[in-house]
PDB file of C-alpha atoms in Angstrom:
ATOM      1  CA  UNK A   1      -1.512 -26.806   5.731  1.00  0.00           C
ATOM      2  CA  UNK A   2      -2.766 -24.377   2.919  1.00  0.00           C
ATOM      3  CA  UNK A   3      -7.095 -23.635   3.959  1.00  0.00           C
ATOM      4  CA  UNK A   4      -8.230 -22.318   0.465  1.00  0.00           C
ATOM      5  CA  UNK A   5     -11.216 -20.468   0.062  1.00  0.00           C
ATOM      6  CA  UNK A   6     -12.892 -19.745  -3.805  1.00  0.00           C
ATOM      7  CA  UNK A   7     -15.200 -18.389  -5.155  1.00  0.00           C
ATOM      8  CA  UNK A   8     -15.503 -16.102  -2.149  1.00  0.00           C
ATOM      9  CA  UNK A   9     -18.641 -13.573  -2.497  1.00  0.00           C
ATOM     10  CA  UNK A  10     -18.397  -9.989  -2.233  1.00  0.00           C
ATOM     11  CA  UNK A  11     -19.671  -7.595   0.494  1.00  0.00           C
ATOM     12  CA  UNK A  12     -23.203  -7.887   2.743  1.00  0.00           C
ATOM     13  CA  UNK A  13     -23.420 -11.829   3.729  1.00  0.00           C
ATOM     14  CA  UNK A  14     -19.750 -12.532   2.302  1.00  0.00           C
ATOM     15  CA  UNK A  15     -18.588 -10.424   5.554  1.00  0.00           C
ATOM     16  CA  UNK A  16     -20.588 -11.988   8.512  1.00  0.00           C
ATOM     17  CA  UNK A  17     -17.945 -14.391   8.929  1.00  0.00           C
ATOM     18  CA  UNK A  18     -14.722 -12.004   8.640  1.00  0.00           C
ATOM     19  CA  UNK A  19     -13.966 -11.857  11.933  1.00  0.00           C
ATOM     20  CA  UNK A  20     -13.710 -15.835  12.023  1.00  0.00           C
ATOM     21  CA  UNK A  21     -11.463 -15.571   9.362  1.00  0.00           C
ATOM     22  CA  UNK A  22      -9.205 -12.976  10.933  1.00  0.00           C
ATOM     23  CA  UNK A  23      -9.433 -15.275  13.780  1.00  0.00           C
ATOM     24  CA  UNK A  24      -8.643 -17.962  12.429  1.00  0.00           C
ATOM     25  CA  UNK A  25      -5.670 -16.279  10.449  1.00  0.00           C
ATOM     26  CA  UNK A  26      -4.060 -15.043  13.813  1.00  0.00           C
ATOM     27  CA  UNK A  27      -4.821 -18.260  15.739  1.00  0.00           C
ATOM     28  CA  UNK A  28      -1.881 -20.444  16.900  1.00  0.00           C
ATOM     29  CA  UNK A  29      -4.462 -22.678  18.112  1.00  0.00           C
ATOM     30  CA  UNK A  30      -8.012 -24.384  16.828  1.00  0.00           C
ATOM     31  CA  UNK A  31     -10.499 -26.361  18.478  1.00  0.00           C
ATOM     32  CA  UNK A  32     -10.524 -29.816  16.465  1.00  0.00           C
ATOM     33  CA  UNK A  33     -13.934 -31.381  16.430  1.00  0.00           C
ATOM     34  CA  UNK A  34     -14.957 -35.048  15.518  1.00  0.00           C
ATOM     35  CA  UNK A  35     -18.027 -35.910  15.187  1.00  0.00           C
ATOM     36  CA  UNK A  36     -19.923 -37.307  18.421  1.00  0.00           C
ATOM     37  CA  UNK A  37     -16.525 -36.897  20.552  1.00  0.00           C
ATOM     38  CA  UNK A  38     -15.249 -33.809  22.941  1.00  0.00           C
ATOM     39  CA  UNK A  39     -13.389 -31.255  20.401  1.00  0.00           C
ATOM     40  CA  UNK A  40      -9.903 -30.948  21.739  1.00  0.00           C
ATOM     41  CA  UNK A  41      -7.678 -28.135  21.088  1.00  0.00           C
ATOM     42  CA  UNK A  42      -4.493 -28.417  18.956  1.00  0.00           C
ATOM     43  CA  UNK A  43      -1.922 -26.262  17.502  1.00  0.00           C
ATOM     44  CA  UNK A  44      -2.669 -24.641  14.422  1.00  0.00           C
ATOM     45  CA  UNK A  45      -0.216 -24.078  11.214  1.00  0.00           C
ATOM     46  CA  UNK A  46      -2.290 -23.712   8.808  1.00  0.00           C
ATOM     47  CA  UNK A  47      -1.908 -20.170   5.888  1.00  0.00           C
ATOM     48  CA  UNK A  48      -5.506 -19.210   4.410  1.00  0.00           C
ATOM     49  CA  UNK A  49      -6.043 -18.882   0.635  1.00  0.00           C
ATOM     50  CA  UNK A  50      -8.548 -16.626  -0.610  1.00  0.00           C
ATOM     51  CA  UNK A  51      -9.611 -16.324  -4.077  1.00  0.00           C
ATOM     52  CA  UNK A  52     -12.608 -14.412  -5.527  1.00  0.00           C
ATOM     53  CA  UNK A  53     -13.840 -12.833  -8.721  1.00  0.00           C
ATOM     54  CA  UNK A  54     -15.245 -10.278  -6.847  1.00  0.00           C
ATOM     55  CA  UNK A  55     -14.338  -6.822  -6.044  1.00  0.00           C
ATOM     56  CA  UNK A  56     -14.585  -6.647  -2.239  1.00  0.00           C
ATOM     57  CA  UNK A  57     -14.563 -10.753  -1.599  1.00  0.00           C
ATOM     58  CA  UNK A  58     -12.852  -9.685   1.984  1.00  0.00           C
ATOM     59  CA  UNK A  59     -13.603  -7.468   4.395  1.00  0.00           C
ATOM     60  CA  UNK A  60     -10.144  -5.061   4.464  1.00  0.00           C
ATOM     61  CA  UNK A  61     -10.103  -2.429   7.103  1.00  0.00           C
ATOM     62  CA  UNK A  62      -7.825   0.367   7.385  1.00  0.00           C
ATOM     63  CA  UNK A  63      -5.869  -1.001  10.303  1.00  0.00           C
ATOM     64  CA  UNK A  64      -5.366  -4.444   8.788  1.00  0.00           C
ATOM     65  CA  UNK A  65      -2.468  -6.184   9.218  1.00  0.00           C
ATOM     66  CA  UNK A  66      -2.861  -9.798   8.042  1.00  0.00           C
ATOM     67  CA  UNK A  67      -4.152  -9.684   4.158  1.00  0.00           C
ATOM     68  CA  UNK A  68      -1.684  -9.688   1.166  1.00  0.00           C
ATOM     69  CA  UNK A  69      -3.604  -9.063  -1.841  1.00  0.00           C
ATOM     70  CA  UNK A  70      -1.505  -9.183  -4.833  1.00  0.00           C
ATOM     71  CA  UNK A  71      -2.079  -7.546  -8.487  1.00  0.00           C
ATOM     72  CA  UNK A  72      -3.487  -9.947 -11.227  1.00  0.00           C
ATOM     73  CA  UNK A  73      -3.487  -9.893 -15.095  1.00  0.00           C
ATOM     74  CA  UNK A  74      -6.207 -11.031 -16.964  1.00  0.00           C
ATOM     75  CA  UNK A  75      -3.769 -12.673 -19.861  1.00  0.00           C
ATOM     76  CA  UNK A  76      -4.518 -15.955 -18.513  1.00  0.00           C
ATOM     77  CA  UNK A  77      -8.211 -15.843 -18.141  1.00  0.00           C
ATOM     78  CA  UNK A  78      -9.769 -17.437 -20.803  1.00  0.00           C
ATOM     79  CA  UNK A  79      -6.099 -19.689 -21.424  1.00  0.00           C
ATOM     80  CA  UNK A  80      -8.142 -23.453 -20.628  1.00  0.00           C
ATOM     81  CA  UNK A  81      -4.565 -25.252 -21.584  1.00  0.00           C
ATOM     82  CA  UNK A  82      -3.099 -23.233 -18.693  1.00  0.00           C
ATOM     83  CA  UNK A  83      -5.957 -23.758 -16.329  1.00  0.00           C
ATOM     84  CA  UNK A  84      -6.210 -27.509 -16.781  1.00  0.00           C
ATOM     85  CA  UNK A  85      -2.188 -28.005 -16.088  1.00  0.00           C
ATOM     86  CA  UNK A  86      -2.496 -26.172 -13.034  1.00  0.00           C
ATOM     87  CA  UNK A  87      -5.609 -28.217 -12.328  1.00  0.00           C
ATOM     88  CA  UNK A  88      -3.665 -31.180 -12.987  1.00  0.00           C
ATOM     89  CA  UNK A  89      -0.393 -30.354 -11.216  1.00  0.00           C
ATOM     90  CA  UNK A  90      -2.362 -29.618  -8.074  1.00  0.00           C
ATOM     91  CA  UNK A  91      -3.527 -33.155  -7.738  1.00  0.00           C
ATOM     92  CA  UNK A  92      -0.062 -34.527  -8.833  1.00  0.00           C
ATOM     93  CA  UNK A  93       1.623 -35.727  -5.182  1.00  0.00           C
ATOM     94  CA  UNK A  94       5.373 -35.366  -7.180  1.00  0.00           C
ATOM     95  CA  UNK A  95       4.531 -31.876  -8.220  1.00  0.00           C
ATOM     96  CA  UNK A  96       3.374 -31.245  -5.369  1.00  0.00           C
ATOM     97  CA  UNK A  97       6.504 -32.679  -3.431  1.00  0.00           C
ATOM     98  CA  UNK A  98       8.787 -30.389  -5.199  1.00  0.00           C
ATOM     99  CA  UNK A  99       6.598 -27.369  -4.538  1.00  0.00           C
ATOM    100  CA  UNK A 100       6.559 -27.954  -1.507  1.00  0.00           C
ATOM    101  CA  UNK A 101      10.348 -28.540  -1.036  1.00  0.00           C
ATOM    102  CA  UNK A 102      10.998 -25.639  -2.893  1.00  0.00           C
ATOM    103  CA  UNK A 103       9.154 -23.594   0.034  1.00  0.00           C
ATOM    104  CA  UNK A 104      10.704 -25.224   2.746  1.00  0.00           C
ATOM    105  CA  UNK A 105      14.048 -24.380   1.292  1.00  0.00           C
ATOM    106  CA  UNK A 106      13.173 -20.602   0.705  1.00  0.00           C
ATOM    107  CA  UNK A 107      15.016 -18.469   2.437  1.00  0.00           C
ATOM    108  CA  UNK A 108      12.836 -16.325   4.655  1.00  0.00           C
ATOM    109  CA  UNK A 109      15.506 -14.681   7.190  1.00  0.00           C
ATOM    110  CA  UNK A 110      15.041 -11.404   6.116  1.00  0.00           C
ATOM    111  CA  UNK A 111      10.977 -11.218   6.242  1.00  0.00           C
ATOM    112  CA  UNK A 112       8.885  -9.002   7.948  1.00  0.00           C
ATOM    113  CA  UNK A 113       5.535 -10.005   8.126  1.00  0.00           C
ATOM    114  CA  UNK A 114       5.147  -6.631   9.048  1.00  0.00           C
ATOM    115  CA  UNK A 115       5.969  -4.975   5.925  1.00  0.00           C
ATOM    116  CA  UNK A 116       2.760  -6.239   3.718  1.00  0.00           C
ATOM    117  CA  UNK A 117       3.221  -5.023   0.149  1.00  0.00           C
ATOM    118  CA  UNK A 118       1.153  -1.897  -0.853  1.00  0.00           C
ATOM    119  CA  UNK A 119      -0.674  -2.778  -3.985  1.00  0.00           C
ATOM    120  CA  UNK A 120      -2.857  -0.804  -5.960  1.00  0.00           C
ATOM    121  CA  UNK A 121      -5.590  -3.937  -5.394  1.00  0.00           C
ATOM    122  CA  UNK A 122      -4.872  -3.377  -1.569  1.00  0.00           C
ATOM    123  CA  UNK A 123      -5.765  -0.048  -1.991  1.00  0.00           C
ATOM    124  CA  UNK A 124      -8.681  -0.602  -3.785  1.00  0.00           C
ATOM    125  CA  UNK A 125     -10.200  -2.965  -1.506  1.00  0.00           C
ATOM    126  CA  UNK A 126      -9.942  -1.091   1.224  1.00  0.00           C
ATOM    127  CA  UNK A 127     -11.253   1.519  -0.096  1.00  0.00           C
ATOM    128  CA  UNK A 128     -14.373  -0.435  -0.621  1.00  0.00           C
ATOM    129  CA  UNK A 129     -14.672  -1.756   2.350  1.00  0.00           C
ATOM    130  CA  UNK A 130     -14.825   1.583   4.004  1.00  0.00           C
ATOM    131  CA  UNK A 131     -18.099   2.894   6.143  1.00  0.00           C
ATOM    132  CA  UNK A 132     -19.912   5.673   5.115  1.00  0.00           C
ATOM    133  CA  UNK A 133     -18.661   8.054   7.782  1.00  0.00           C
ATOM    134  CA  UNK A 134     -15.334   7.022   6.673  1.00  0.00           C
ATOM    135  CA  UNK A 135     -16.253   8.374   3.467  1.00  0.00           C
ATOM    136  CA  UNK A 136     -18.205  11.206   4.933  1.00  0.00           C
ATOM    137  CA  UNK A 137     -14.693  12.600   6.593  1.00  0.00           C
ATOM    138  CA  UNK A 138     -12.588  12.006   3.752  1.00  0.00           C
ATOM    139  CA  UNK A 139     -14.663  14.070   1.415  1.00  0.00           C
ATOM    140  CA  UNK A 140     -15.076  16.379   4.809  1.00  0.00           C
ATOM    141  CA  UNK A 141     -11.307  16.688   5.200  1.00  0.00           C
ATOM    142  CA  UNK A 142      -9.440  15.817   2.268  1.00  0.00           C
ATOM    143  CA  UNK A 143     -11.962  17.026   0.083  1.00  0.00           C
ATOM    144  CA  UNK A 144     -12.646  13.842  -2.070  1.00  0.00           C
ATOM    145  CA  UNK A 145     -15.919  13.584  -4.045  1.00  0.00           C
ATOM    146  CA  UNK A 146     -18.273  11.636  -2.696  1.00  0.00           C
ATOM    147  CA  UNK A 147     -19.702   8.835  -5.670  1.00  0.00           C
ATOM    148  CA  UNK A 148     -23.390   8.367  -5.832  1.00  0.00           C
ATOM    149  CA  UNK A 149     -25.801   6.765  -8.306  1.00  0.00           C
ATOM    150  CA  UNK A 150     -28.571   8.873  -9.841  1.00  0.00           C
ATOM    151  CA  UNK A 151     -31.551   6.145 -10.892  1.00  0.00           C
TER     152      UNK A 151
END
């Protein structure tokens, strides 16, 4: 089960909920909830999607250990033929079928989840996402310049 979240906003009330999320991408388990019946509790399998056109659509601390954010292009961006097959394919069940086959045949052996790839948007997000006194003691230590706006 792919969760996939668009569209995702970007700092202040786009965080509140990132600790469900990291929740709920660690979880082996979720409660299941119908409506006027007792939620029950069932295994979980599920991998979250996040998309955004934001900068900072996650919350990405220094210690994480669960995102992958990968590097984009923007050579696709305005391409509407592209867009509208993927569109398409995603709502074909036989594409789908063979994407998904193709995954389950993927050999994964020699994965570590550990070792999350280091991308320059990784770094850039977290970056972002740092707090102030973060920032304070890297300019403090490492001698960074602290960024500010002059209105």
């Amino acid at each position: 089960l792919w969760l996939i979240l668009e569209e995702l906003k970007s700092g202040g009330k786009g965080w509140e909920n990132s600790d469900r999320l990291k929740d709920l991408i660690s979880s082996t388990k979720q409660v299941w909830e119908e409506k006027f019946k007792t939620p029950k509790v069932g295994a979980w399998y599920g991998q979250v999607m996040v998309f955004s056109n934001h900068s900072f659509g996650i919350k990405l601390e220094n210690t994480d250990r669960r995102h992958v954010l990968f590097d984009t292009k923007a050579t696709r961006r305005d391409d509407k033929p592209f867009h509208d097959a993927v569109s398409a394919q995603t709502v074909d069940a036989n594409y789908m079928a063979v994407a998904f086959d193709w995954l389950l045949k993927r050999d994964v052996s020699k994965w570590n989840w550990r070792d999350l790839p280091q991308t320059n948007t990784r770094k850039i997000v977290k970056r972002g996402c740092e707090t102030p006194w973060m920032k304070f003691t890297r300019w403090l230590f490492d001698g960074e310049q602290l960024r500010h706006n002059r209105g």
